[in-house]
CSV table of C-alpha atoms in Angstrom, one decimal:
chain,number,residue,atom,x,y,z
A,1474,MET,CA,36.4,-4.3,-4.1
A,1475,LYS,CA,36.0,-0.7,-5.5
A,1476,HIS,CA,32.1,-1.7,-6.3
A,1477,ILE,CA,31.0,-3.5,-3.6
A,1478,LEU,CA,32.9,-0.5,-1.2
A,1479,PHE,CA,30.6,2.4,-3.0
A,1480,THR,CA,27.4,-0.2,-3.2
A,1481,LEU,CA,27.6,-0.2,1.1
A,1482,VAL,CA,27.6,3.5,0.7
A,1483,PHE,CA,25.2,4.3,-2.2
A,1484,LEU,CA,23.5,2.4,-4.3
A,1485,THR,CA,22.2,3.9,-7.5
A,1486,THR,CA,25.8,5.0,-7.9
A,1487,ILE,CA,27.4,1.9,-6.8
A,1488,THR,CA,25.7,-0.3,-9.3
A,1489,THR,CA,26.6,1.7,-11.9
A,1490,VAL,CA,30.2,1.4,-11.4
A,1491,SER,CA,30.0,-2.1,-11.8
A,1492,ALA,CA,28.1,-1.4,-15.0
A,1493,GLN,CA,30.2,0.8,-16.3
A,1494,GLN,CA,31.9,-0.6,-19.1
A,1495,ASN,CA,28.4,-2.2,-20.0
A,1496,LEU,CA,27.1,1.2,-20.5
A,1497,ASP,CA,29.6,2.6,-22.5
A,1498,GLU,CA,29.1,-0.1,-25.0
A,1499,LEU,CA,25.7,0.2,-24.8
A,1500,LEU,CA,25.8,4.0,-25.9
A,1501,ALA,CA,27.5,2.7,-28.6
A,1502,SER,CA,24.1,1.3,-30.0
A,1503,GLY,CA,22.6,4.3,-29.7
A,1504,VAL,CA,21.5,7.0,-26.4
A,1505,GLU,CA,18.2,6.2,-26.8
A,1506,ASP,CA,18.7,2.4,-26.2
A,1507,ALA,CA,21.5,3.0,-23.3
A,1508,GLN,CA,18.7,5.6,-21.9
A,1509,THR,CA,15.4,3.1,-22.2
A,1510,PHE,CA,17.8,-0.1,-20.7
A,1511,THR,CA,19.7,2.7,-17.6
A,1512,GLN,CA,16.0,4.0,-16.6
A,1513,GLN,CA,14.8,0.3,-16.2
A,1514,TYR,CA,18.0,-0.8,-14.3
A,1515,ILE,CA,18.4,2.1,-11.8
A,1516,THR,CA,14.8,3.2,-10.9
A,1517,PRO,CA,14.0,0.6,-8.4
A,1518,GLY,CA,17.9,1.4,-6.6
A,1519,ALA,CA,16.9,5.2,-7.4
A,1520,GLU,CA,13.8,4.9,-5.4
A,1521,GLY,CA,14.5,2.7,-2.7
A,1522,LEU,CA,17.4,5.3,-1.8
A,1523,LEU,CA,15.2,8.3,-1.6
A,1524,TRP,CA,12.8,5.9,1.1
A,1525,ASN,CA,15.7,4.8,3.0
A,1526,THR,CA,17.6,8.3,3.5
A,1527,THR,CA,14.3,9.6,4.9
A,1528,SER,CA,13.9,7.4,7.4
A,1529,GLY,CA,14.9,7.9,11.2
A,1530,TRP,CA,14.1,11.0,11.7
A,1531,MET,CA,11.9,10.7,14.8
A,1532,GLN,CA,13.1,8.2,17.8
A,1533,GLY,CA,9.9,9.4,19.8
A,1534,ALA,CA,7.7,12.3,20.3
A,1535,LYS,CA,9.8,13.6,23.2
A,1536,VAL,CA,11.9,16.4,22.2
A,1537,LYS,CA,14.9,18.1,23.9
A,1538,LYS,CA,15.0,20.5,26.7
A,1539,VAL,CA,16.6,24.1,25.6
A,1540,LEU,CA,20.1,23.6,24.7
A,1541,GLY,CA,19.4,19.6,25.6
A,1542,PHE,CA,22.2,17.9,22.6
A,1543,GLU,CA,22.3,14.6,21.6
A,1544,PHE,CA,24.5,12.9,19.1
A,1545,SER,CA,23.4,9.4,17.2
A,1546,VAL,CA,25.4,7.2,15.2
A,1547,MET,CA,22.1,5.9,12.8
A,1548,GLY,CA,21.8,2.9,10.3
A,1549,SER,CA,19.4,2.0,7.9
A,1550,ALA,CA,18.7,-1.2,5.4
A,1551,THR,CA,16.0,-1.2,2.9
A,1552,LEU,CA,14.6,-4.7,2.3
A,1553,ILE,CA,14.3,-5.7,-1.1
A,1554,LYS,CA,11.5,-7.6,-2.6
A,1555,ASP,CA,11.7,-9.7,-5.2
A,1556,GLU,CA,10.0,-7.9,-7.9
A,1557,GLN,CA,12.5,-5.1,-7.2
A,1558,LYS,CA,15.2,-7.3,-8.5
A,1559,SER,CA,14.6,-7.7,-12.4
A,1560,PHE,CA,12.5,-6.0,-15.1
A,1561,THR,CA,11.4,-7.7,-18.3
A,1562,PHE,CA,14.2,-6.4,-21.6
A,1563,ASN,CA,11.8,-6.6,-24.4
A,1564,ASN,CA,13.8,-6.7,-28.1
A,1565,SER,CA,10.6,-4.1,-29.2
A,1566,ASP,CA,11.7,-1.3,-27.0
A,1567,TYR,CA,15.0,-1.1,-28.7
A,1568,ASN,CA,16.3,0.3,-31.4
A,1569,ASN,CA,19.6,-1.7,-32.4
A,1570,LEU,CA,19.6,-4.2,-29.4
A,1571,GLU,CA,18.6,-7.4,-29.3
A,1572,LEU,CA,18.7,-10.6,-27.1
A,1573,GLN,CA,21.8,-12.4,-28.2
A,1574,ASN,CA,19.6,-16.2,-27.4
A,1575,GLY,CA,17.1,-15.1,-29.8
A,1576,ASN,CA,14.1,-14.9,-27.5
A,1577,ALA,CA,12.0,-11.7,-28.0
A,1578,SER,CA,12.1,-10.7,-24.0
A,1579,GLN,CA,13.7,-11.9,-20.9
A,1580,GLU,CA,13.9,-10.8,-16.9
A,1581,VAL,CA,17.0,-9.4,-16.5
A,1582,ALA,CA,18.5,-8.0,-12.9
A,1583,THR,CA,17.7,-4.1,-12.1
A,1584,ALA,CA,20.4,-2.2,-10.0
A,1585,PHE,CA,19.0,-4.8,-7.1
A,1586,GLY,CA,19.0,-8.6,-8.9
A,1587,GLU,CA,22.0,-11.0,-10.3
A,1588,ASN,CA,22.0,-11.9,-13.8
A,1589,ASN,CA,22.4,-15.9,-13.7
A,1590,PRO,CA,24.2,-16.6,-15.9
A,1591,ASP,CA,25.1,-13.5,-17.6
A,1592,VAL,CA,22.9,-12.1,-20.1
A,1593,LEU,CA,24.1,-10.9,-23.4
A,1594,VAL,CA,22.6,-8.9,-25.8
A,1595,VAL,CA,23.9,-7.7,-29.3
A,1596,THR,CA,24.5,-4.8,-31.0
A,1597,THR,CA,25.4,-3.7,-34.8
A,1598,VAL,CA,28.2,-0.9,-35.2
A,1599,GLU,CA,30.2,-0.1,-37.9
A,1600,ASN,CA,34.0,-0.4,-37.8
A,1601,GLU,CA,36.8,1.5,-38.8
A,1602,PHE,CA,36.8,0.1,-42.3
A,1603,GLY,CA,33.2,1.4,-42.8
A,1604,PHE,CA,31.5,-2.2,-42.6
A,1605,GLU,CA,28.8,-3.0,-40.2
A,1606,GLU,CA,29.4,-5.6,-37.5
A,1607,GLU,CA,27.8,-7.4,-34.4
A,1608,VAL,CA,29.2,-6.9,-31.2
A,1609,GLU,CA,28.1,-8.7,-27.7
A,1610,ILE,CA,27.2,-7.0,-24.7
A,1611,VAL,CA,27.0,-8.3,-21.1
A,1612,LEU,CA,24.4,-6.7,-19.2
A,1613,PRO,CA,25.1,-5.2,-15.5
A,1614,GLN,CA,24.7,-7.2,-12.1
A,1615,GLY,CA,23.3,-6.0,-9.3
A,1616,LEU,CA,23.5,-6.0,-5.7
A,1617,GLY,CA,22.0,-9.4,-5.9
A,1618,SER,CA,25.5,-10.4,-7.6
A,1619,GLU,CA,27.4,-9.5,-4.4
A,1620,ASN,CA,24.4,-12.0,-2.2
A,1621,ILE,CA,23.7,-8.5,-0.9
A,1622,SER,CA,19.5,-8.6,-0.2
A,1623,PHE,CA,19.0,-4.8,1.5
A,1624,LEU,CA,20.1,-1.6,0.5
A,1625,PRO,CA,22.2,-0.2,3.8
A,1626,THR,CA,23.5,3.4,4.4
A,1627,ALA,CA,25.0,4.9,7.7
A,1628,PHE,CA,24.9,8.2,9.1
A,1629,LEU,CA,25.7,11.0,11.9
A,1630,GLN,CA,22.9,12.5,13.4
A,1631,ALA,CA,22.8,15.3,16.3
A,1632,ARG,CA,19.8,17.1,17.7
A,1633,LEU,CA,19.5,20.4,19.7
A,1634,GLY,CA,16.6,21.8,21.9
A,1635,VAL,CA,16.5,25.4,20.4
A,1636,PHE,CA,12.9,26.8,22.9
A,1637,LYS,CA,10.4,25.1,24.3
A,1638,ALA,CA,9.3,21.7,23.0
A,1639,THR,CA,10.9,22.3,19.7
A,1640,GLU,CA,14.4,20.9,18.5
A,1641,VAL,CA,16.6,21.0,15.4
A,1642,LYS,CA,18.3,18.0,14.3
A,1643,VAL,CA,21.0,17.7,11.5
A,1644,ARG,CA,22.0,15.0,9.6
A,1645,TYR,CA,25.3,14.4,7.9
A,1646,PHE,CA,27.5,11.7,5.9
A,1647,PRO,CA,30.9,13.2,5.1
A,1648,LYS,CA,31.6,13.5,1.6
A,1649,ILE,CA,34.0,10.6,1.4
A,1650,GLU,CA,36.4,10.7,-1.6
A,1651,TYR,CA,37.5,7.1,-2.5
A,1652,GLU,CA,39.5,6.5,-5.8
A,1653,ASP,CA,37.6,8.4,-8.6
A,1654,ILE,CA,34.3,7.9,-6.2
A,1655,LYS,CA,32.8,11.0,-4.1
A,1656,THR,CA,29.4,10.1,-2.1
A,1657,GLY,CA,27.6,12.5,0.6
A,1658,LEU,CA,24.7,13.0,2.5
A,1659,VAL,CA,23.4,16.0,4.7
A,1660,GLY,CA,19.6,16.8,6.3
A,1661,ILE,CA,18.4,19.1,8.3
A,1662,ALA,CA,14.7,18.8,10.2
A,1663,VAL,CA,12.5,20.5,12.9
A,1664,GLN,CA,10.6,18.9,15.4
A,1665,HIS,CA,8.2,20.7,17.8
A,1666,GLU,CA,6.1,18.4,20.4
A,1667,ILE,CA,2.2,19.7,20.2
A,1668,SER,CA,1.0,17.8,22.9
A,1669,GLN,CA,2.5,20.7,25.2
A,1670,TRP,CA,-0.8,22.4,23.9
A,1671,PHE,CA,-3.0,19.7,24.7
A,1672,PRO,CA,-5.5,20.7,28.0
A,1673,GLY,CA,-4.0,18.4,31.0
A,1674,SER,CA,-1.0,17.3,29.0
A,1675,ASP,CA,1.2,16.7,32.4
A,1676,VAL,CA,-1.3,13.4,33.0
A,1677,LEU,CA,-1.4,12.1,29.5
A,1678,PRO,CA,0.8,9.0,29.0
A,1679,ILE,CA,1.5,10.0,26.3
A,1680,ARG,CA,3.3,12.6,23.5
A,1681,VAL,CA,2.4,14.1,20.5
A,1682,SER,CA,4.9,15.5,17.9
A,1683,ALA,CA,5.0,16.9,14.1
A,1684,LEU,CA,8.4,17.2,12.1
A,1685,VAL,CA,10.0,18.6,8.9
A,1686,SER,CA,12.9,17.6,7.5
A,1687,TYR,CA,14.9,18.0,4.3
A,1688,THR,CA,17.4,15.4,2.9
A,1689,ASN,CA,20.6,15.7,-0.1
A,1690,THR,CA,22.4,13.0,-1.1
A,1691,SER,CA,24.9,12.8,-3.6
A,1692,GLY,CA,27.3,10.9,-5.8
A,1693,GLU,CA,30.0,10.8,-8.6
A,1694,TYR,CA,32.2,8.1,-10.2
A,1695,ASP,CA,34.9,9.7,-12.5
A,1696,PHE,CA,35.7,6.6,-15.1
A,1697,THR,CA,37.4,8.3,-17.5
A,1698,ASP,CA,40.7,6.4,-17.3
A,1699,GLU,CA,38.5,3.2,-17.3
A,1700,GLY,CA,36.2,3.9,-19.9
A,1701,VAL,CA,35.9,1.3,-23.0
A,1702,ILE,CA,35.1,4.4,-25.4
A,1703,GLU,CA,37.3,6.9,-25.7
A,1704,GLY,CA,36.3,10.2,-24.6
A,1705,GLU,CA,37.3,13.1,-21.7
A,1706,ASN,CA,35.6,14.0,-18.6
A,1707,GLN,CA,33.2,10.6,-18.4
A,1708,ARG,CA,31.0,10.3,-15.1
A,1709,PHE,CA,28.0,9.9,-13.4
A,1710,GLU,CA,26.5,12.1,-11.2
A,1711,LEU,CA,23.5,11.4,-8.7
A,1712,THR,CA,22.4,14.3,-6.9
A,1713,GLN,CA,18.9,13.2,-4.6
A,1714,ASN,CA,16.3,15.6,-2.9
A,1715,SER,CA,13.8,14.2,-0.3
A,1716,TYR,CA,11.1,15.7,1.9
A,1717,THR,CA,9.0,14.3,5.0
A,1718,VAL,CA,6.2,15.8,7.3
A,1719,GLU,CA,5.4,13.4,9.8
A,1720,ALA,CA,3.4,13.0,13.3
A,1721,GLN,CA,4.5,10.5,16.0
A,1722,VAL,CA,3.1,9.4,19.2
A,1723,SER,CA,5.2,8.1,22.3
A,1724,THR,CA,4.5,6.2,25.3
A,1725,LYS,CA,6.1,8.5,28.7
A,1726,LEU,CA,7.9,5.7,30.2
A,1727,PRO,CA,11.6,6.0,32.2
A,1728,ILE,CA,13.5,3.6,30.4
A,1729,ILE,CA,11.5,2.1,27.3
A,1730,ASN,CA,9.4,3.4,25.5
A,1731,PHE,CA,7.5,2.7,22.3
A,1732,TYR,CA,6.7,5.0,19.3
A,1733,GLY,CA,4.8,5.2,16.4
A,1734,GLY,CA,4.6,7.4,13.6
A,1735,LEU,CA,2.9,8.5,9.9
A,1736,GLY,CA,3.9,10.5,7.4
A,1737,TYR,CA,4.4,11.9,3.8
A,1738,VAL,CA,7.6,11.4,2.0
A,1739,THR,CA,8.5,12.7,-1.5
A,1740,GLY,CA,11.4,12.9,-3.3
A,1741,THR,CA,13.5,13.4,-6.4
A,1742,SER,CA,16.8,11.8,-8.3
A,1743,GLU,CA,18.0,12.9,-10.9
A,1744,PHE,CA,21.4,10.4,-12.6
A,1745,ASP,CA,23.5,12.3,-15.4
A,1746,ILE,CA,25.8,9.9,-17.6
A,1747,LEU,CA,27.9,13.2,-18.3
A,1748,GLY,CA,31.5,13.8,-20.0
A,1749,THR,CA,32.4,13.2,-23.8
A,1750,TYR,CA,32.1,9.9,-25.6
A,1751,ARG,CA,33.6,9.1,-28.7
A,1752,PHE,CA,33.1,5.4,-31.0
A,1753,ARG,CA,31.8,4.8,-34.9
A,1754,ASP,CA,28.5,5.4,-35.7
A,1755,ALA,CA,26.3,2.5,-35.6
A,1756,THR,CA,24.5,4.3,-38.7
A,1757,PRO,CA,25.0,2.2,-41.4
A,1758,ILE,CA,26.2,4.1,-44.3
A,1759,PHE,CA,28.7,6.8,-44.5
A,1760,GLY,CA,28.9,6.4,-40.9
A,1761,GLY,CA,32.6,7.6,-39.3
A,1762,GLU,CA,33.2,8.5,-36.0
A,1763,GLU,CA,30.4,10.4,-33.6
A,1764,SER,CA,31.3,12.4,-30.8
A,1765,ILE,CA,28.3,12.7,-28.2
A,1766,THR,CA,28.4,15.3,-24.8
A,1767,ASP,CA,26.2,14.9,-21.8
A,1768,PRO,CA,24.4,12.0,-23.2
A,1769,PHE,CA,21.6,11.8,-21.0
A,1770,SER,CA,20.1,12.1,-17.4
A,1771,ILE,CA,17.3,9.9,-16.2
A,1772,GLU,CA,14.7,11.3,-13.2
A,1773,ASN,CA,12.7,9.5,-10.7
A,1774,ASP,CA,10.4,10.9,-8.1
A,1775,ILE,CA,8.6,9.2,-5.1
A,1776,SER,CA,5.8,10.4,-2.9
A,1777,GLY,CA,3.5,8.2,-0.4
A,1778,VAL,CA,2.5,7.8,3.0
A,1779,ARG,CA,4.8,5.7,5.3
A,1780,ALA,CA,4.1,4.2,9.0
A,1781,THR,CA,6.4,3.8,11.5
A,1782,LEU,CA,6.9,1.5,14.4
A,1783,GLY,CA,9.5,1.1,17.3
A,1784,LEU,CA,10.9,1.1,20.4
A,1785,LYS,CA,13.6,3.7,22.4
A,1786,LEU,CA,15.9,2.7,25.5
A,1787,ASN,CA,16.4,5.3,27.4
A,1788,LEU,CA,19.7,4.5,30.1
A,1789,GLY,CA,20.9,8.2,31.2
A,1790,PHE,CA,23.0,9.6,28.4
A,1791,PHE,CA,22.9,6.6,26.3
A,1792,GLY,CA,19.9,5.3,24.3
A,1793,LEU,CA,19.0,2.7,21.7
A,1794,HIS,CA,16.1,2.6,19.0
A,1795,ALA,CA,15.7,0.6,16.7
A,1796,ASP,CA,12.1,0.9,14.2
A,1797,TYR,CA,10.3,-0.4,11.1
A,1798,ASN,CA,8.9,1.7,8.3
A,1799,ILE,CA,6.5,0.6,6.2
A,1800,ALA,CA,6.1,2.0,2.6
A,1801,ASP,CA,6.7,1.3,-1.0
A,1802,TYR,CA,10.2,0.3,0.3
A,1803,ASN,CA,10.0,-0.9,3.6
A,1804,THR,CA,13.3,0.2,6.0
A,1805,VAL,CA,14.4,-1.1,9.2
A,1806,SER,CA,16.5,1.9,10.9
A,1807,ALA,CA,18.3,1.8,14.4
A,1808,GLY,CA,21.0,4.1,16.3
A,1809,VAL,CA,23.1,4.5,19.2
A,1810,HIS,CA,23.0,7.5,21.1
A,1811,PHE,CA,24.8,10.0,23.3
A,1812,GLY,CA,23.4,13.3,24.8
A,1813,ILE,CA,22.2,15.5,27.9
């Protein structure tokens, strides 16, 4: 239940919750091997989450009047493509890991996928008596094992008109703490209706706006009390920062309006495995116990163009919107709005 809840909040940290014991054991085969696997396993999730949390900033080119206010409940779902669900595990990429079935390579699950049946790898470690022994490790599953084919997020968003044709938006997901898990999101954006400067703007059938935004996503999972390997302060931490520059055009109809936009998105993601881990040294002769602190960090970057097509319904103080975002990771966004 815990890892399903975390999945529905923020993917990159979640899928590692289900993978936590597996990663502990992979560390015993060597930091380099554990990092190589985790990089390939985590990357689609980290990139998908960055694209997801940058969507939904604009629901049309019209901005609020000065001191006009709107409150929204928003949701986004990033659609997972088949090629994002697996990667090729090659024995030759690892120093002390290989597939248990004897194959030289095999497709295995990413954070978005599923291993059905389970995929086992083997590593050689030194036991407490100083002898080498072979240990089997079950590779972690992804969202596919829960029959989830999309990456969902949800957050609150507010917008306020601050001066003529300009509004400020704030995006927030409260810092939720569930047992040993913490997640949160915060963002800010400024939107300006540039069509007001066009000659004859009052009679034009469209509005045009520009927006810049910043979003921060964070997550932490402390598994010190659940770790397979002894140690202290063992945890995963995720930090993501993303930026968007976007232009959008929308109609001026009284109830239903159509909008479309084109933007550029860039972002960075850092996933850290932190804490102290103690296990038998995997090196063959004169091994003994080894201690590793803050084993490694994995960084991912995204950048690219995104196109948006959407529809907004206005019913006085109440409204609805839905749009489709086309990019490296396609995302559907929708929201309910209340305001004046």
